[in-house]
mmCIF file of C-alpha atoms in Angstrom:
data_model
loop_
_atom_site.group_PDB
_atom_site.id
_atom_site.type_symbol
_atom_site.label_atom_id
_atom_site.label_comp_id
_atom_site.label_asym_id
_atom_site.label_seq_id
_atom_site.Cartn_x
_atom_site.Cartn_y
_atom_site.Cartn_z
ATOM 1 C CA UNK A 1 34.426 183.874 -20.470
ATOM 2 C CA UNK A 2 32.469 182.009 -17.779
ATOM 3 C CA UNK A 3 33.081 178.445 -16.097
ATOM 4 C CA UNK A 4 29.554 178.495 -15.459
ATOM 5 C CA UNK A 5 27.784 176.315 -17.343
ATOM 6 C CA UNK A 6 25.306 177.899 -19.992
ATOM 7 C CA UNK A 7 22.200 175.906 -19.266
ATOM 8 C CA UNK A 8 22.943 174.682 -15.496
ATOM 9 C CA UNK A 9 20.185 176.222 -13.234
ATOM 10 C CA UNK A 10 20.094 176.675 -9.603
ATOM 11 C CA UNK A 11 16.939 176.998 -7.472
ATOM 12 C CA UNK A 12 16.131 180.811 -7.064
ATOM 13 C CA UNK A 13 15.673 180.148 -3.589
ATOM 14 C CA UNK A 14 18.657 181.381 -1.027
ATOM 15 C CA UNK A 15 20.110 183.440 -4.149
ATOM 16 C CA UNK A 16 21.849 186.558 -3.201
ATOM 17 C CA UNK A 17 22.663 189.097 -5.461
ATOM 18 C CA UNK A 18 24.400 192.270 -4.423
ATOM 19 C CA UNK A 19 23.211 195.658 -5.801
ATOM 20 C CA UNK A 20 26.535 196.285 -7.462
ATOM 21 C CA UNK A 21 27.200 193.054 -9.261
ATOM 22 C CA UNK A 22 23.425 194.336 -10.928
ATOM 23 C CA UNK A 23 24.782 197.296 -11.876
ATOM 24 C CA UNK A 24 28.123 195.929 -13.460
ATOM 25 C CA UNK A 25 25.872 193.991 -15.523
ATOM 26 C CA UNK A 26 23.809 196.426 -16.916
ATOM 27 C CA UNK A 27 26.641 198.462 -17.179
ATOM 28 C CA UNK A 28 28.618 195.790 -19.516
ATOM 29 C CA UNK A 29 25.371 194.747 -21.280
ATOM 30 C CA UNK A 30 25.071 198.605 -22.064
ATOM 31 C CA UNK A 31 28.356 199.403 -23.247
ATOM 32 C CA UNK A 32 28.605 195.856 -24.804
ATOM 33 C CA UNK A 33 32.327 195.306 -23.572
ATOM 34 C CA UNK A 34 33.983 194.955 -20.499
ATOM 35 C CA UNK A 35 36.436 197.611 -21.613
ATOM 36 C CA UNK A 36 34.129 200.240 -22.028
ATOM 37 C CA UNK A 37 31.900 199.652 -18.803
ATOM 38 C CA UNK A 38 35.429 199.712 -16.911
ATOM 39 C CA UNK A 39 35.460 203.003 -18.267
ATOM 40 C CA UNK A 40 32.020 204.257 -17.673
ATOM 41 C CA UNK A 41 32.207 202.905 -14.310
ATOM 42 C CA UNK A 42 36.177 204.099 -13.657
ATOM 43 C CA UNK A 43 37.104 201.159 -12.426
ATOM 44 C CA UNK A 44 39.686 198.379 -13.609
ATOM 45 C CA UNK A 45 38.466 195.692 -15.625
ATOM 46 C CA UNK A 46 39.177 192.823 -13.262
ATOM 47 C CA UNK A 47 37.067 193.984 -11.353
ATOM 48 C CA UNK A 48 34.830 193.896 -13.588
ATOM 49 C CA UNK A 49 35.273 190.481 -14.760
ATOM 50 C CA UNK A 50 35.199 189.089 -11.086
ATOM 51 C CA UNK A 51 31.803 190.761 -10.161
ATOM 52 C CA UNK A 52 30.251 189.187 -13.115
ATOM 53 C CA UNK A 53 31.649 185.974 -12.289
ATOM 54 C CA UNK A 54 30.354 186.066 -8.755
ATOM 55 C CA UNK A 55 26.777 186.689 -10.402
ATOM 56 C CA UNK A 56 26.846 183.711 -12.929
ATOM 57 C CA UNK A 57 27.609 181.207 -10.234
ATOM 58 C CA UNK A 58 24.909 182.760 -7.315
ATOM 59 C CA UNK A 59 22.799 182.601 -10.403
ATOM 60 C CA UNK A 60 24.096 179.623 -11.893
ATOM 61 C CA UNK A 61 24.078 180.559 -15.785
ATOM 62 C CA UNK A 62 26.445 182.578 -18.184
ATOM 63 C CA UNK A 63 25.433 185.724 -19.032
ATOM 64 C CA UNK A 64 27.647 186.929 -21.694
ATOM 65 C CA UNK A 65 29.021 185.402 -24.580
ATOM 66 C CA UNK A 66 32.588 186.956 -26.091
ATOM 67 C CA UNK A 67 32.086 188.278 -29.776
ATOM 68 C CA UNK A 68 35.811 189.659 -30.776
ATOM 69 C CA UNK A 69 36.520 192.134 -28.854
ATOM 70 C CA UNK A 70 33.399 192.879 -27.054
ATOM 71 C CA UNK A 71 30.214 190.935 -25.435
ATOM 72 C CA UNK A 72 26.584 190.342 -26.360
ATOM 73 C CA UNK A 73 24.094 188.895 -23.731
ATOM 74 C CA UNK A 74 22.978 185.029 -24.009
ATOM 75 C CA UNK A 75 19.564 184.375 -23.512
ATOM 76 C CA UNK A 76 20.015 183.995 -20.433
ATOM 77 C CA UNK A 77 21.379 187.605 -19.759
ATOM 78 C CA UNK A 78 18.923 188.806 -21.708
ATOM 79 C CA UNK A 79 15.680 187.423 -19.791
ATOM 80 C CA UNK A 80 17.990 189.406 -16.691
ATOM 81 C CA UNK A 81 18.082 192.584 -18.271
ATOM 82 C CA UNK A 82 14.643 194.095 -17.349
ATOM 83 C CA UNK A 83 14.410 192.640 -13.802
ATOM 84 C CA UNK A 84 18.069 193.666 -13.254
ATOM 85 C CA UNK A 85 17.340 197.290 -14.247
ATOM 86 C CA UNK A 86 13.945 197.508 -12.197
ATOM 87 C CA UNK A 87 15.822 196.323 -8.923
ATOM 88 C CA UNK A 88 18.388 198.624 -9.418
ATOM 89 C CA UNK A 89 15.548 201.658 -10.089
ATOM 90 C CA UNK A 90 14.164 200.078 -7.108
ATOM 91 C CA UNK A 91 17.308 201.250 -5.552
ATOM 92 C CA UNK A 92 17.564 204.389 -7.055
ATOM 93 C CA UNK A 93 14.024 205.679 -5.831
ATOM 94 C CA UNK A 94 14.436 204.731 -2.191
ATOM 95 C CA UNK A 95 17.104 206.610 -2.224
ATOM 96 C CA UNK A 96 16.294 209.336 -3.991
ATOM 97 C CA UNK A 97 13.061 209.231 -1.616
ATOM 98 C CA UNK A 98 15.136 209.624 1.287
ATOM 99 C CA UNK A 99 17.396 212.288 0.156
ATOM 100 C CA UNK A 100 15.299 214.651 -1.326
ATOM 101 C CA UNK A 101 13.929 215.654 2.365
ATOM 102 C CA UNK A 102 17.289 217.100 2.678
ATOM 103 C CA UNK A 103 16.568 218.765 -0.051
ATOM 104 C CA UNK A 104 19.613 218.335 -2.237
ATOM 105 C CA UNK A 105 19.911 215.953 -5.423
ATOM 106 C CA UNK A 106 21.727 212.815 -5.407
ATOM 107 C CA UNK A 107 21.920 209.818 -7.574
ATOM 108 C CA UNK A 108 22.427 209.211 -11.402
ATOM 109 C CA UNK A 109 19.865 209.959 -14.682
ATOM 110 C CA UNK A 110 20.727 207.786 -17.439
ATOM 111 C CA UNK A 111 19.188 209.421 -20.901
ATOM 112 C CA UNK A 112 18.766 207.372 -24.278
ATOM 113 C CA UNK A 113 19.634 209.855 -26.798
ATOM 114 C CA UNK A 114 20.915 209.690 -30.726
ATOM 115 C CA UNK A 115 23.857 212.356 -30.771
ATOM 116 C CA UNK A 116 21.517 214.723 -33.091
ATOM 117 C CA UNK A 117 18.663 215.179 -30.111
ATOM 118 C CA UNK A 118 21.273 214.852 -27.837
ATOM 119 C CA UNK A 119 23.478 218.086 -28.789
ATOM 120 C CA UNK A 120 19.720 219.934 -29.024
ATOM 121 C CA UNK A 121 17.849 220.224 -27.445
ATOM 122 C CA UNK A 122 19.194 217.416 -24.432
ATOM 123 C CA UNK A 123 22.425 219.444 -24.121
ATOM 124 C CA UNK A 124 21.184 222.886 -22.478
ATOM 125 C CA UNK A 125 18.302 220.720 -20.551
ATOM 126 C CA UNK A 126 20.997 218.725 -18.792
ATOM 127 C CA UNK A 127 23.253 222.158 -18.053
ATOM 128 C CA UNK A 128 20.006 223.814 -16.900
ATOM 129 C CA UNK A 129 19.314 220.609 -14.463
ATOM 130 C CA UNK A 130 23.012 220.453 -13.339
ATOM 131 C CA UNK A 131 22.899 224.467 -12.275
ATOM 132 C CA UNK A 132 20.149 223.358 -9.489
ATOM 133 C CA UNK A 133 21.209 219.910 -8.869
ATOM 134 C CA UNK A 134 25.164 219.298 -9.400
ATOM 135 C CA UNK A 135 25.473 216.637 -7.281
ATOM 136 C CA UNK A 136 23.660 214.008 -9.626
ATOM 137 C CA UNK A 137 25.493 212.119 -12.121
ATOM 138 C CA UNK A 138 24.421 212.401 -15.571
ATOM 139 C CA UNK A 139 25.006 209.407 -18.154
ATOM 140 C CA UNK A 140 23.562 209.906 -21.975
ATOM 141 C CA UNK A 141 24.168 207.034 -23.665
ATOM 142 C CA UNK A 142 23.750 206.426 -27.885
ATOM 143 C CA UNK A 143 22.022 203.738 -28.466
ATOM 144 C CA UNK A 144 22.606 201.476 -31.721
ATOM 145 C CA UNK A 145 18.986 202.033 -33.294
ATOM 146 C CA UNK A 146 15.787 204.065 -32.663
ATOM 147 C CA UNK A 147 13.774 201.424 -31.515
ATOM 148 C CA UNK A 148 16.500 200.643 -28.930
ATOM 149 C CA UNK A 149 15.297 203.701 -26.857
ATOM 150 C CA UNK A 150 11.643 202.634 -26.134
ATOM 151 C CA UNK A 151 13.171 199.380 -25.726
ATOM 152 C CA UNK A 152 15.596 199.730 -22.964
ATOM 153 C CA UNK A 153 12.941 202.688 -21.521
ATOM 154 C CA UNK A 154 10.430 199.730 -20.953
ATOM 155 C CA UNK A 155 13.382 197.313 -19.497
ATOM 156 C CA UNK A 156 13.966 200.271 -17.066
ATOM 157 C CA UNK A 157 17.867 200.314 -18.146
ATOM 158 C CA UNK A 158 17.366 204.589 -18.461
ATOM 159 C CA UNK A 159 15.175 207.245 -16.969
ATOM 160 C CA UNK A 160 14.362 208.971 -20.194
ATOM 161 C CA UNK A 161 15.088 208.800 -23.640
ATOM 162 C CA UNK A 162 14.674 211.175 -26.453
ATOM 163 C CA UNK A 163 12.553 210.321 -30.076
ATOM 164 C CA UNK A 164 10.982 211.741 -32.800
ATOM 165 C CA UNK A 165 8.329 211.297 -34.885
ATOM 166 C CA UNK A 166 5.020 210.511 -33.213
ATOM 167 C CA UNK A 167 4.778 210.440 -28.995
ATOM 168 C CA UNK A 168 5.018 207.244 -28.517
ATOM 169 C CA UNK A 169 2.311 205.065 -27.000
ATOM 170 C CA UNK A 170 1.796 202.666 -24.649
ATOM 171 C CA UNK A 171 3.336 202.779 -20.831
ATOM 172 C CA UNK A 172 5.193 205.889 -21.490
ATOM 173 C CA UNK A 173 4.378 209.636 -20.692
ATOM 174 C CA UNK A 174 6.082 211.760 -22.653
ATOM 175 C CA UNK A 175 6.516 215.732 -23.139
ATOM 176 C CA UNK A 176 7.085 217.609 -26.935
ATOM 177 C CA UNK A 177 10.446 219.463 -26.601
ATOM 178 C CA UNK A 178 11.315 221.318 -30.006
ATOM 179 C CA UNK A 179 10.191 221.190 -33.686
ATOM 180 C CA UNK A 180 13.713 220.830 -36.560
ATOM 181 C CA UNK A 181 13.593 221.789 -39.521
ATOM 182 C CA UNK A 182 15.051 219.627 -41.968
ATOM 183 C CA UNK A 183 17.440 221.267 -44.321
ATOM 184 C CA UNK A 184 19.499 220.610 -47.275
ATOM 185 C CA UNK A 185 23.358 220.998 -46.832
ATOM 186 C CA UNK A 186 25.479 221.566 -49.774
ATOM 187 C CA UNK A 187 29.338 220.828 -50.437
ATOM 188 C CA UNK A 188 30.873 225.109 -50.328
ATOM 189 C CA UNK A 189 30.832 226.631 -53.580
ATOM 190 C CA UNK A 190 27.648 225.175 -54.273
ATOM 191 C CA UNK A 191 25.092 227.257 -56.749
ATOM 192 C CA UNK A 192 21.583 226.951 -56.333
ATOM 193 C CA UNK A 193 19.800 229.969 -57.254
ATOM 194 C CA UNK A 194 16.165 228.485 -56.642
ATOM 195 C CA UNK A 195 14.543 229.005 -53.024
ATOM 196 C CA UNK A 196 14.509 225.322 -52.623
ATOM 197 C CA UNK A 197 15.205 221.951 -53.164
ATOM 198 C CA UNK A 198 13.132 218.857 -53.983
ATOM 199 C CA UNK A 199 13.880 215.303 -52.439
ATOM 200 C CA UNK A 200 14.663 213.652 -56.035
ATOM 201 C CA UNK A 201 17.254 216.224 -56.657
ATOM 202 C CA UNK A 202 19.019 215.921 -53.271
ATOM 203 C CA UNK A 203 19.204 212.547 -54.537
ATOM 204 C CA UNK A 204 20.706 212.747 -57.746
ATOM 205 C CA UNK A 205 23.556 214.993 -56.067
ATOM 206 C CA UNK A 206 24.496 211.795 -53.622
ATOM 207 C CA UNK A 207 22.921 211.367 -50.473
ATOM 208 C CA UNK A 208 25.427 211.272 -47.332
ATOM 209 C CA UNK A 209 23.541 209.351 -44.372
ATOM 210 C CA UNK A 210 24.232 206.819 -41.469
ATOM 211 C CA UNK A 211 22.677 203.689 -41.263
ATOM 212 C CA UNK A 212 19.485 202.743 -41.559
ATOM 213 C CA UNK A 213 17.232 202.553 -37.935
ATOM 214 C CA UNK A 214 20.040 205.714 -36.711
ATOM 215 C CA UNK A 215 17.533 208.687 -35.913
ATOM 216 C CA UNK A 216 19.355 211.019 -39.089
ATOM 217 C CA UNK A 217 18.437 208.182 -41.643
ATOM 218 C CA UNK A 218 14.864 207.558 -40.912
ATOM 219 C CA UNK A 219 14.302 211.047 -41.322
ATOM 220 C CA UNK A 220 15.508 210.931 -44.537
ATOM 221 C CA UNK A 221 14.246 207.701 -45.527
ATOM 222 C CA UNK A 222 10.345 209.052 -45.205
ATOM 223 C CA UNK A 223 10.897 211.481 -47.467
ATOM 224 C CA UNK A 224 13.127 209.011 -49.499
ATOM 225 C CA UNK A 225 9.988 206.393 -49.557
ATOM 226 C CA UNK A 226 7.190 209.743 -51.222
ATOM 227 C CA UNK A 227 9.351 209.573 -54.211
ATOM 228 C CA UNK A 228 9.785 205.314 -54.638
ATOM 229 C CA UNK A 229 13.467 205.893 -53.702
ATOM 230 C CA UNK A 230 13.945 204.543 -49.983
ATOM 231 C CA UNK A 231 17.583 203.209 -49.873
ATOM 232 C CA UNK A 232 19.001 205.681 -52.498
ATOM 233 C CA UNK A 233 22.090 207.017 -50.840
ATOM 234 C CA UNK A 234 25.273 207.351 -52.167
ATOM 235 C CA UNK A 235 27.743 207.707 -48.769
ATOM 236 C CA UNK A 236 26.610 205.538 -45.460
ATOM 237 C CA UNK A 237 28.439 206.344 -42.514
ATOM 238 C CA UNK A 238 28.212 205.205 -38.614
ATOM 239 C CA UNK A 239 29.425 208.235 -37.618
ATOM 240 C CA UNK A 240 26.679 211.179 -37.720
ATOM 241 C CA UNK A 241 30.294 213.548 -36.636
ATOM 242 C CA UNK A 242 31.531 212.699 -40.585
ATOM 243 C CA UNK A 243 28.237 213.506 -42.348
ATOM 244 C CA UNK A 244 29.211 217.253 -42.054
ATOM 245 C CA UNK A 245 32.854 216.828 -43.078
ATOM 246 C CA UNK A 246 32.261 214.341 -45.906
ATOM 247 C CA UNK A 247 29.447 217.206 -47.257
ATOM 248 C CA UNK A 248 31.916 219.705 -46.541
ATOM 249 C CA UNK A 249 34.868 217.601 -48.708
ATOM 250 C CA UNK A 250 32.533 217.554 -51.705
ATOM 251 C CA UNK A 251 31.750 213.610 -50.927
ATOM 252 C CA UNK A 252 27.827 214.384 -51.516
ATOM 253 C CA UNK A 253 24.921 216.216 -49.774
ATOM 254 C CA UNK A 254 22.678 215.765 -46.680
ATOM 255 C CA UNK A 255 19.487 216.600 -44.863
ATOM 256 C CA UNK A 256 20.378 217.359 -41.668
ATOM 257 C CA UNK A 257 18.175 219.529 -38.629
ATOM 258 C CA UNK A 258 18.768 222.941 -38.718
ATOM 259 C CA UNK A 259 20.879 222.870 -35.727
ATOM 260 C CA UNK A 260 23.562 220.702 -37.848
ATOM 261 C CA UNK A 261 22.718 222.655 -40.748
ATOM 262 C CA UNK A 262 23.618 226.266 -39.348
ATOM 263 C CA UNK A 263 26.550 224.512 -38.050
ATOM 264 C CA UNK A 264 27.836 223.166 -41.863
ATOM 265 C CA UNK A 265 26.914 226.661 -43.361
ATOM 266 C CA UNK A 266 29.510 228.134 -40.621
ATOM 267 C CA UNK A 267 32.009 225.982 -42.227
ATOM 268 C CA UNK A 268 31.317 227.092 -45.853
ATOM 269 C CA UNK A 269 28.754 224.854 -46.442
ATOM 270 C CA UNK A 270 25.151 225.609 -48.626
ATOM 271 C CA UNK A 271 22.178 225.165 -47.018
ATOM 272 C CA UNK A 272 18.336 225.058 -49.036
ATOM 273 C CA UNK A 273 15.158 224.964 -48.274
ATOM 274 C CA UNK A 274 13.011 221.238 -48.904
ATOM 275 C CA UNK A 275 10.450 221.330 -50.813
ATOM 276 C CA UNK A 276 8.138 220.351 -49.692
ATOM 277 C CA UNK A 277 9.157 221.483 -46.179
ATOM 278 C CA UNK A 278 10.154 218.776 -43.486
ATOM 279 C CA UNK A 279 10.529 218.843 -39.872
ATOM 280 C CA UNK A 280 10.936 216.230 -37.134
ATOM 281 C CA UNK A 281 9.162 216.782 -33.509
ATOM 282 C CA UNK A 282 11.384 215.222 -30.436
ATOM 283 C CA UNK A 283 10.090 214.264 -27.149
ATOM 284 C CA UNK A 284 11.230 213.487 -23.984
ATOM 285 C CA UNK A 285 9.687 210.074 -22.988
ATOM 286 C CA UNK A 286 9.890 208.127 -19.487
ATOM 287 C CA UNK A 287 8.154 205.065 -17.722
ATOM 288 C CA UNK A 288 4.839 206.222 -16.608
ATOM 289 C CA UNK A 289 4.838 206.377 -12.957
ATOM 290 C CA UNK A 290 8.582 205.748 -12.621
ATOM 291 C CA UNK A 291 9.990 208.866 -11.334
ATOM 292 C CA UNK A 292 11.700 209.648 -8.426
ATOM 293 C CA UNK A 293 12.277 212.791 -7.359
ATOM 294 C CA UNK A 294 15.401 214.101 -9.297
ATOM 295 C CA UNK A 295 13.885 212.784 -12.192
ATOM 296 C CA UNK A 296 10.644 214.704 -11.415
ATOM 297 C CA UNK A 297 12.990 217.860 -11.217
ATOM 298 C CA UNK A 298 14.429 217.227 -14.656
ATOM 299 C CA UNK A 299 10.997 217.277 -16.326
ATOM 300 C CA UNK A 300 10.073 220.089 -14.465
ATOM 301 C CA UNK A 301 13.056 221.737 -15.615
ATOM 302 C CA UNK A 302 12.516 220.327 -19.193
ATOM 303 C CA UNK A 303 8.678 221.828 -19.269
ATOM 304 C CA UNK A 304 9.928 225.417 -17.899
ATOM 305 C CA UNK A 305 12.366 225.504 -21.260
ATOM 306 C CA UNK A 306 10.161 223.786 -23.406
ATOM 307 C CA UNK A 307 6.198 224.857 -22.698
ATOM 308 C CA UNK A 308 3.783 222.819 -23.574
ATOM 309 C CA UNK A 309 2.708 225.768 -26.061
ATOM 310 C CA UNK A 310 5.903 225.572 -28.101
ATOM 311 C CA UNK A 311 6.606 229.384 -27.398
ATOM 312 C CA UNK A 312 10.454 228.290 -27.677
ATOM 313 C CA UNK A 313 10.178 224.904 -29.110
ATOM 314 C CA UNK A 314 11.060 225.685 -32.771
ATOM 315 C CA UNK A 315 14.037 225.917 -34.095
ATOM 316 C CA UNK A 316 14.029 227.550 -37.655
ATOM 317 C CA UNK A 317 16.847 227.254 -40.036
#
């Protein structure tokens, strides 16, 4: 891609770097092509291409290596990443520092978010947020696995991202946002007289999941691993959009949040209780001490829908 040389290295002294070749860079290493950050970014892909080609020779390294049709980072890239997303945060807060006297919101929040947390409960946060501050640009991106979120979180590529399970530790704060139930979902004309389902069973009717690390298959695989039978499923999928339709073609059964659920049994799907019952907690989770103030307005906003008491935190099926 690059006529820079991979391992040639030039003093860091007199390097200069432009704010937007940074963000270019993230952008690409985000998206993982230079097609679909010229997207994101609305711009055309030569200029693309040229901004990262100024960077590799002030910097004096390549930074992405072609794999088909998209890119992955070199090592080289990758030691960039974090320091590349702090100076651009850097950016962002001054900014946002100086604009917030006027009073009105400016700037972008990027979110890490699988597409379940991100339809609920990131969805009506973000509308919510936009209703007092429309003039910031909102960017949720999926990332590839769960443990990407905390990841690129610590790297400072994203204000916030969105988990389950456990809040995590280390340099994060974090606030609880809703409790899902999990809930069977059978193909329509199902019959299941009994109030509820056990995990084995589910099992033996074919398991429909995406792949393993996604958020919607390490909820199932916990349950999966009580009964010795992590890995049993019958359907994998990337897309989380097909696990509905696939249930709903008579391909197999899921366990999907209630949200998803209520949303299959509109379509003429079954839904059942698990026995035992099953729920996964999501939080919203940022740097500690890395917010700027829009950011600080979106988890205000965030707390005033979701208390800290959980008065309208669960969502039942």
């Amino acid at each position: 891609m690059s006529t820079v040389a991979a391992g040639r290295h030039r003093p860091v002294a007199g390097v200069q770097v432009e704010r937007r070749q940074l963000e270019v860079f993230l952008t690409i290493a985000d998206a993982g092509s230079f097609t679909r950050a010229a997207a994101r970014l609305r711009v055309a892909q030569p200029s693309l291409s040229y901004a990262v080609r100024q960077l590799e020779k002030e910097l004096g390294v390549e930074l992405f290596e072609r794999l088909g049709r998209g890119v992955r980072l070199t090592p080289a890239g990758e030691a960039l990443r974090g320091p590349a997303a702090r100076t651009v945060r850097s950016f962002e807060l001054a900014a946002g520092a100086v604009r917030s006297l006027g009073g009105e919101g400016y700037g972008e929040l990027r979110f890490l978010a699988s597409t379940l947390w991100a339809v609920a409960p990131l969805a009506p946060i973000i509308g919510a947020f936009r209703r007092v501050l429309p003039g910031v640009q909102v960017v949720v991106i999926d990332p590839r696995h769960r443990a990407d979120v905390l990841d690129q979180l610590r790297a400072g590529s994203a204000h916030f991202g969105l988990v389950d399970g456990p809040p995590p530790t280390g340099p994060f704060e974090s606030h609880f946002l809703v409790e899902h139930e999990l809930v069977a979902v059978l193909p329509p004309g199902t019959e299941y007289d009994a109030a509820a389902i056990g995990i084995e069973e589910l099992a033996d009717r074919g398991l429909i999941a995406t792949p393993g690390g996604t958020a919607l298959r390490e909820l199932l695989s916990r349950r999966l691993e009580e009964v010795g039978r992590a890995g049993d499923v019958a359907i994998e999928t990337d897309h989380v959009a097909a696990v509905v339709p696939l249930v709903l073609a008579g391909g197999g059964v899921a366990l999907l949040p209630s949200g998803m659920a209520r949303a299959a049994v509109a379509e003429g799907a079954v839904a059942v209780q698990l026995a035992p019952p099953s729920r996964a907690r999501t939080w919203l989770v940022w740097r500690a001490g890395d917010l700027d103030p829009v950011a600080a307005q979106f988890v205000a906003i965030a707390q005033e829908l979701h208390p800290a008491d959980g008065s309208t935190a669960t969502t039942p099926a």
